[in-house]
């Protein structure tokens, strides 16, 4: 079938600010000791991580809507190589920078080469981006690196999932097909979490790549459904635009409110967030409402464009900021973000002004460094798989 990439709409820039807001939820959790107790950091971070997986899927399904997908080992290998080339330079830098707050420098100085075996083994896991497949020390070095490790597995499944979305598009009722797949993947995520509710939730329902397939796959279907809606309704009347504005406001309000709502423990990492994230992504993916128009403002899009760099950098900034405090030396070896939170307790000194300064100063440093690294490039400009 002929490709129609020339007809592809512009990037859905209104999603970029949502990406930045989700990063802020993660940042608040990792700087939790400097916040003021009115926001449940861990719950918000769980919502944000689920959002990131679904957003990655949506952007993929949206971008490759018109592409003919060849699911061959060579095509998958080429796609993986392009993604790794884009992610790996900053990823490997942040991982190596995290060595400065690890035990490695001290062990080298003490000539304790036997003691180096364990931290160097963890370093190799991180370098190969396979740490999320191990049930221990998955937060070692740059603690958020586990997300990249898990996303690499999603990229391995991307072309088959895109081929499935393409097949649904050719059916008689593609919209119904996409909705059915989204419901199926959501049900699979619910069953997965329910059946594993007695296991270690942090690993089996949060970090392990298999646990995140359903969100990513549902996101790809959401992206394809969004493009289908835009193709069938290229012109939006003022009345429909008003209704879409109300839908955006309702979806955004639900997304903000969900971290404060009651939940069952086994639903916290994934299940609790599927519906609010799906509604938010679909309404803002269409992007015809007034809130989407506001989110397309250049400063807000610029913040969203820095989200990937901010995500990888913020833990390093927080760790270095708290480096001089004794609490950084405690805690489980290799778990830098948890150590940083312990150090943050000492740094806060129960001062609201000090907490606000620490929180905003580290965020400012993160944004400045992210901007320097990002330059003028747009990270959402994806090549078509071949």
PDB file of N, CA and C in Angstrom, residues 318-385:
ATOM      1  N   UNK A 318      19.932  16.225  42.183  1.00  0.00           N
ATOM      2  CA  UNK A 318      19.532  16.089  43.583  1.00  0.00           C
ATOM      3  C   UNK A 318      20.626  15.382  44.383  1.00  0.00           C
ATOM      4  N   UNK A 319      21.197  14.318  43.811  1.00  0.00           N
ATOM      5  CA  UNK A 319      22.242  13.568  44.514  1.00  0.00           C
ATOM      6  C   UNK A 319      23.464  14.422  44.799  1.00  0.00           C
ATOM      7  N   UNK A 320      23.916  15.173  43.790  1.00  0.00           N
ATOM      8  CA  UNK A 320      25.090  16.013  43.984  1.00  0.00           C
ATOM      9  C   UNK A 320      24.793  17.129  44.984  1.00  0.00           C
ATOM     10  N   UNK A 321      23.581  17.645  44.961  1.00  0.00           N
ATOM     11  CA  UNK A 321      23.193  18.733  45.866  1.00  0.00           C
ATOM     12  C   UNK A 321      23.242  18.279  47.314  1.00  0.00           C
ATOM     13  N   UNK A 322      22.944  17.010  47.549  1.00  0.00           N
ATOM     14  CA  UNK A 322      22.912  16.472  48.912  1.00  0.00           C
ATOM     15  C   UNK A 322      24.152  15.650  49.232  1.00  0.00           C
ATOM     16  N   UNK A 323      25.169  15.725  48.387  1.00  0.00           N
ATOM     17  CA  UNK A 323      26.328  14.836  48.501  1.00  0.00           C
ATOM     18  C   UNK A 323      27.056  14.975  49.836  1.00  0.00           C
ATOM     19  N   UNK A 324      27.133  16.156  50.396  1.00  0.00           N
ATOM     20  CA  UNK A 324      27.943  16.391  51.578  1.00  0.00           C
ATOM     21  C   UNK A 324      27.298  15.929  52.876  1.00  0.00           C
ATOM     22  N   UNK A 325      26.071  15.417  52.776  1.00  0.00           N
ATOM     23  CA  UNK A 325      25.377  15.010  53.995  1.00  0.00           C
ATOM     24  C   UNK A 325      25.615  13.522  54.273  1.00  0.00           C
ATOM     25  N   UNK A 326      25.797  13.210  55.537  1.00  0.00           N
ATOM     26  CA  UNK A 326      26.168  11.857  55.927  1.00  0.00           C
ATOM     27  C   UNK A 326      25.135  10.825  55.522  1.00  0.00           C
ATOM     28  N   UNK A 327      23.860  11.234  55.426  1.00  0.00           N
ATOM     29  CA  UNK A 327      22.812  10.274  55.075  1.00  0.00           C
ATOM     30  C   UNK A 327      23.029   9.693  53.700  1.00  0.00           C
ATOM     31  N   UNK A 328      23.761  10.389  52.836  1.00  0.00           N
ATOM     32  CA  UNK A 328      24.000   9.869  51.490  1.00  0.00           C
ATOM     33  C   UNK A 328      24.811   8.595  51.526  1.00  0.00           C
ATOM     34  N   UNK A 329      25.624   8.432  52.600  1.00  0.00           N
ATOM     35  CA  UNK A 329      26.457   7.248  52.700  1.00  0.00           C
ATOM     36  C   UNK A 329      25.701   6.040  53.235  1.00  0.00           C
ATOM     37  N   UNK A 330      24.467   6.222  53.718  1.00  0.00           N
ATOM     38  CA  UNK A 330      23.698   5.110  54.246  1.00  0.00           C
ATOM     39  C   UNK A 330      22.807   4.508  53.210  1.00  0.00           C
ATOM     40  N   UNK A 331      21.915   3.625  53.651  1.00  0.00           N
ATOM     41  CA  UNK A 331      20.960   3.021  52.732  1.00  0.00           C
ATOM     42  C   UNK A 331      21.570   1.880  51.959  1.00  0.00           C
ATOM     43  N   UNK A 332      20.782   1.312  51.093  1.00  0.00           N
ATOM     44  CA  UNK A 332      21.190   0.146  50.326  1.00  0.00           C
ATOM     45  C   UNK A 332      22.166   0.552  49.241  1.00  0.00           C
ATOM     46  N   UNK A 333      23.221  -0.193  49.073  1.00  0.00           N
ATOM     47  CA  UNK A 333      24.264   0.150  48.111  1.00  0.00           C
ATOM     48  C   UNK A 333      23.694   0.270  46.717  1.00  0.00           C
ATOM     49  N   UNK A 334      24.091   1.322  46.036  1.00  0.00           N
ATOM     50  CA  UNK A 334      23.719   1.488  44.636  1.00  0.00           C
ATOM     51  C   UNK A 334      22.387   2.149  44.408  1.00  0.00           C
ATOM     52  N   UNK A 335      21.593   2.369  45.459  1.00  0.00           N
ATOM     53  CA  UNK A 335      20.268   2.956  45.256  1.00  0.00           C
ATOM     54  C   UNK A 335      20.341   4.453  45.518  1.00  0.00           C
ATOM     55  N   UNK A 336      20.803   5.199  44.529  1.00  0.00           N
ATOM     56  CA  UNK A 336      21.157   6.600  44.730  1.00  0.00           C
ATOM     57  C   UNK A 336      19.957   7.468  45.058  1.00  0.00           C
ATOM     58  N   UNK A 337      18.816   7.220  44.401  1.00  0.00           N
ATOM     59  CA  UNK A 337      17.669   8.082  44.636  1.00  0.00           C
ATOM     60  C   UNK A 337      17.126   7.916  46.050  1.00  0.00           C
ATOM     61  N   UNK A 338      17.120   6.692  46.545  1.00  0.00           N
ATOM     62  CA  UNK A 338      16.670   6.483  47.922  1.00  0.00           C
ATOM     63  C   UNK A 338      17.648   7.125  48.904  1.00  0.00           C
ATOM     64  N   UNK A 339      18.950   6.991  48.655  1.00  0.00           N
ATOM     65  CA  UNK A 339      19.936   7.635  49.505  1.00  0.00           C
ATOM     66  C   UNK A 339      19.741   9.144  49.500  1.00  0.00           C
ATOM     67  N   UNK A 340      19.450   9.678  48.318  1.00  0.00           N
ATOM     68  CA  UNK A 340      19.263  11.121  48.190  1.00  0.00           C
ATOM     69  C   UNK A 340      18.079  11.597  49.017  1.00  0.00           C
ATOM     70  N   UNK A 341      17.014  10.798  49.075  1.00  0.00           N
ATOM     71  CA  UNK A 341      15.862  11.188  49.870  1.00  0.00           C
ATOM     72  C   UNK A 341      16.218  11.196  51.361  1.00  0.00           C
ATOM     73  N   UNK A 342      17.068  10.237  51.787  1.00  0.00           N
ATOM     74  CA  UNK A 342      17.507  10.235  53.174  1.00  0.00           C
ATOM     75  C   UNK A 342      18.335  11.486  53.473  1.00  0.00           C
ATOM     76  N   UNK A 343      19.218  11.831  52.548  1.00  0.00           N
ATOM     77  CA  UNK A 343      20.029  13.028  52.743  1.00  0.00           C
ATOM     78  C   UNK A 343      19.164  14.284  52.742  1.00  0.00           C
ATOM     79  N   UNK A 344      18.094  14.256  51.951  1.00  0.00           N
ATOM     80  CA  UNK A 344      17.208  15.409  51.888  1.00  0.00           C
ATOM     81  C   UNK A 344      16.558  15.714  53.221  1.00  0.00           C
ATOM     82  N   UNK A 345      16.341  14.676  54.060  1.00  0.00           N
ATOM     83  CA  UNK A 345      15.766  14.915  55.375  1.00  0.00           C
ATOM     84  C   UNK A 345      16.687  15.795  56.217  1.00  0.00           C
ATOM     85  N   UNK A 346      17.996  15.525  56.127  1.00  0.00           N
ATOM     86  CA  UNK A 346      18.941  16.349  56.869  1.00  0.00           C
ATOM     87  C   UNK A 346      19.033  17.746  56.279  1.00  0.00           C
ATOM     88  N   UNK A 347      18.984  17.833  54.960  1.00  0.00           N
ATOM     89  CA  UNK A 347      19.159  19.115  54.289  1.00  0.00           C
ATOM     90  C   UNK A 347      17.972  20.045  54.530  1.00  0.00           C
ATOM     91  N   UNK A 348      16.775  19.483  54.657  1.00  0.00           N
ATOM     92  CA  UNK A 348      15.588  20.333  54.804  1.00  0.00           C
ATOM     93  C   UNK A 348      15.580  21.098  56.123  1.00  0.00           C
ATOM     94  N   UNK A 349      16.064  20.463  57.218  1.00  0.00           N
ATOM     95  CA  UNK A 349      16.156  21.101  58.533  1.00  0.00           C
ATOM     96  C   UNK A 349      14.811  21.716  58.956  1.00  0.00           C
ATOM     97  N   UNK A 350      13.719  21.135  58.509  1.00  0.00           N
ATOM     98  CA  UNK A 350      12.370  21.553  58.900  1.00  0.00           C
ATOM     99  C   UNK A 350      12.089  23.019  58.614  1.00  0.00           C
ATOM    100  N   UNK A 351      12.711  23.572  57.597  1.00  0.00           N
ATOM    101  CA  UNK A 351      12.496  24.964  57.234  1.00  0.00           C
ATOM    102  C   UNK A 351      11.690  25.033  55.948  1.00  0.00           C
ATOM    103  N   UNK A 352      10.464  25.584  55.978  1.00  0.00           N
ATOM    104  CA  UNK A 352       9.682  25.694  54.740  1.00  0.00           C
ATOM    105  C   UNK A 352      10.394  26.506  53.663  1.00  0.00           C
ATOM    106  N   UNK A 353      11.047  27.588  54.057  1.00  0.00           N
ATOM    107  CA  UNK A 353      11.764  28.400  53.082  1.00  0.00           C
ATOM    108  C   UNK A 353      12.946  27.627  52.495  1.00  0.00           C
ATOM    109  N   UNK A 354      13.646  26.893  53.352  1.00  0.00           N
ATOM    110  CA  UNK A 354      14.759  26.081  52.860  1.00  0.00           C
ATOM    111  C   UNK A 354      14.286  24.992  51.914  1.00  0.00           C
ATOM    112  N   UNK A 355      13.173  24.361  52.260  1.00  0.00           N
ATOM    113  CA  UNK A 355      12.614  23.332  51.386  1.00  0.00           C
ATOM    114  C   UNK A 355      12.251  23.901  50.028  1.00  0.00           C
ATOM    115  N   UNK A 356      11.585  25.055  50.022  1.00  0.00           N
ATOM    116  CA  UNK A 356      11.191  25.679  48.754  1.00  0.00           C
ATOM    117  C   UNK A 356      12.410  26.047  47.925  1.00  0.00           C
ATOM    118  N   UNK A 357      13.440  26.557  48.595  1.00  0.00           N
ATOM    119  CA  UNK A 357      14.666  26.921  47.879  1.00  0.00           C
ATOM    120  C   UNK A 357      15.316  25.687  47.263  1.00  0.00           C
ATOM    121  N   UNK A 358      15.459  24.607  48.057  1.00  0.00           N
ATOM    122  CA  UNK A 358      16.087  23.380  47.546  1.00  0.00           C
ATOM    123  C   UNK A 358      15.312  22.824  46.357  1.00  0.00           C
ATOM    124  N   UNK A 359      13.992  22.790  46.505  1.00  0.00           N
ATOM    125  CA  UNK A 359      13.139  22.219  45.463  1.00  0.00           C
ATOM    126  C   UNK A 359      13.262  22.999  44.156  1.00  0.00           C
ATOM    127  N   UNK A 360      13.156  24.313  44.238  1.00  0.00           N
ATOM    128  CA  UNK A 360      13.170  25.142  43.034  1.00  0.00           C
ATOM    129  C   UNK A 360      14.572  25.293  42.462  1.00  0.00           C
ATOM    130  N   UNK A 361      15.577  25.353  43.334  1.00  0.00           N
ATOM    131  CA  UNK A 361      16.943  25.515  42.843  1.00  0.00           C
ATOM    132  C   UNK A 361      17.392  24.296  42.056  1.00  0.00           C
ATOM    133  N   UNK A 362      17.118  23.100  42.573  1.00  0.00           N
ATOM    134  CA  UNK A 362      17.498  21.876  41.852  1.00  0.00           C
ATOM    135  C   UNK A 362      16.711  21.735  40.544  1.00  0.00           C
ATOM    136  N   UNK A 363      15.434  22.158  40.561  1.00  0.00           N
ATOM    137  CA  UNK A 363      14.653  22.127  39.330  1.00  0.00           C
ATOM    138  C   UNK A 363      15.229  23.099  38.308  1.00  0.00           C
ATOM    139  N   UNK A 364      15.625  24.283  38.746  1.00  0.00           N
ATOM    140  CA  UNK A 364      16.214  25.255  37.838  1.00  0.00           C
ATOM    141  C   UNK A 364      17.518  24.730  37.245  1.00  0.00           C
ATOM    142  N   UNK A 365      18.372  24.126  38.088  1.00  0.00           N
ATOM    143  CA  UNK A 365      19.622  23.563  37.577  1.00  0.00           C
ATOM    144  C   UNK A 365      19.352  22.454  36.566  1.00  0.00           C
ATOM    145  N   UNK A 366      18.354  21.632  36.860  1.00  0.00           N
ATOM    146  CA  UNK A 366      17.993  20.547  35.932  1.00  0.00           C
ATOM    147  C   UNK A 366      17.556  21.106  34.591  1.00  0.00           C
ATOM    148  N   UNK A 367      16.712  22.123  34.599  1.00  0.00           N
ATOM    149  CA  UNK A 367      16.231  22.724  33.354  1.00  0.00           C
ATOM    150  C   UNK A 367      17.367  23.384  32.580  1.00  0.00           C
ATOM    151  N   UNK A 368      18.263  24.059  33.279  1.00  0.00           N
ATOM    152  CA  UNK A 368      19.375  24.723  32.600  1.00  0.00           C
ATOM    153  C   UNK A 368      20.289  23.714  31.918  1.00  0.00           C
ATOM    154  N   UNK A 369      20.643  22.649  32.634  1.00  0.00           N
ATOM    155  CA  UNK A 369      21.516  21.633  32.048  1.00  0.00           C
ATOM    156  C   UNK A 369      20.811  20.902  30.914  1.00  0.00           C
ATOM    157  N   UNK A 370      19.512  20.634  31.093  1.00  0.00           N
ATOM    158  CA  UNK A 370      18.742  19.978  30.037  1.00  0.00           C
ATOM    159  C   UNK A 370      18.709  20.828  28.777  1.00  0.00           C
ATOM    160  N   UNK A 371      18.557  22.136  28.957  1.00  0.00           N
ATOM    161  CA  UNK A 371      18.520  23.033  27.796  1.00  0.00           C
ATOM    162  C   UNK A 371      19.860  23.055  27.066  1.00  0.00           C
ATOM    163  N   UNK A 372      20.944  23.038  27.807  1.00  0.00           N
ATOM    164  CA  UNK A 372      22.264  23.024  27.182  1.00  0.00           C
ATOM    165  C   UNK A 372      22.474  21.752  26.364  1.00  0.00           C
ATOM    166  N   UNK A 373      22.016  20.642  26.909  1.00  0.00           N
ATOM    167  CA  UNK A 373      22.201  19.360  26.215  1.00  0.00           C
ATOM    168  C   UNK A 373      21.261  19.236  25.026  1.00  0.00           C
ATOM    169  N   UNK A 374      20.045  19.683  25.222  1.00  0.00           N
ATOM    170  CA  UNK A 374      19.030  19.519  24.175  1.00  0.00           C
ATOM    171  C   UNK A 374      19.335  20.348  22.931  1.00  0.00           C
ATOM    172  N   UNK A 375      19.848  21.547  23.143  1.00  0.00           N
ATOM    173  CA  UNK A 375      20.119  22.415  22.005  1.00  0.00           C
ATOM    174  C   UNK A 375      18.838  22.792  21.289  1.00  0.00           C
ATOM    175  N   UNK A 376      18.891  22.804  19.996  1.00  0.00           N
ATOM    176  CA  UNK A 376      17.740  23.205  19.192  1.00  0.00           C
ATOM    177  C   UNK A 376      17.019  22.023  18.555  1.00  0.00           C
ATOM    178  N   UNK A 377      17.411  20.797  18.926  1.00  0.00           N
ATOM    179  CA  UNK A 377      16.827  19.625  18.276  1.00  0.00           C
ATOM    180  C   UNK A 377      15.488  19.272  18.887  1.00  0.00           C
ATOM    181  N   UNK A 378      14.577  18.757  18.095  1.00  0.00           N
ATOM    182  CA  UNK A 378      13.277  18.260  18.545  1.00  0.00           C
ATOM    183  C   UNK A 378      13.345  16.742  18.684  1.00  0.00           C
ATOM    184  N   UNK A 379      13.132  16.201  19.905  1.00  0.00           N
ATOM    185  CA  UNK A 379      13.289  14.766  20.120  1.00  0.00           C
ATOM    186  C   UNK A 379      12.110  13.942  19.623  1.00  0.00           C
ATOM    187  N   UNK A 380      11.007  14.602  19.310  1.00  0.00           N
ATOM    188  CA  UNK A 380       9.857  13.830  18.864  1.00  0.00           C
ATOM    189  C   UNK A 380       9.805  13.644  17.351  1.00  0.00           C
ATOM    190  N   UNK A 381      10.878  14.034  16.634  1.00  0.00           N
ATOM    191  CA  UNK A 381      10.913  13.880  15.201  1.00  0.00           C
ATOM    192  C   UNK A 381      11.419  12.480  14.894  1.00  0.00           C
ATOM    193  N   UNK A 382      10.513  11.543  14.631  1.00  0.00           N
ATOM    194  CA  UNK A 382      10.852  10.147  14.435  1.00  0.00           C
ATOM    195  C   UNK A 382      10.945   9.795  12.959  1.00  0.00           C
ATOM    196  N   UNK A 383      11.873   8.907  12.647  1.00  0.00           N
ATOM    197  CA  UNK A 383      11.970   8.406  11.277  1.00  0.00           C
ATOM    198  C   UNK A 383      10.971   7.260  11.092  1.00  0.00           C
ATOM    199  N   UNK A 384      10.562   7.060   9.868  1.00  0.00           N
ATOM    200  CA  UNK A 384       9.644   5.961   9.583  1.00  0.00           C
ATOM    201  C   UNK A 384      10.396   4.646   9.593  1.00  0.00           C
ATOM    202  N   UNK A 385       9.830   3.593  10.185  1.00  0.00           N
ATOM    203  CA  UNK A 385      10.491   2.290  10.147  1.00  0.00           C
ATOM    204  C   UNK A 385      10.467   1.735   8.740  1.00  0.00           C
TER     205      UNK A 385
END
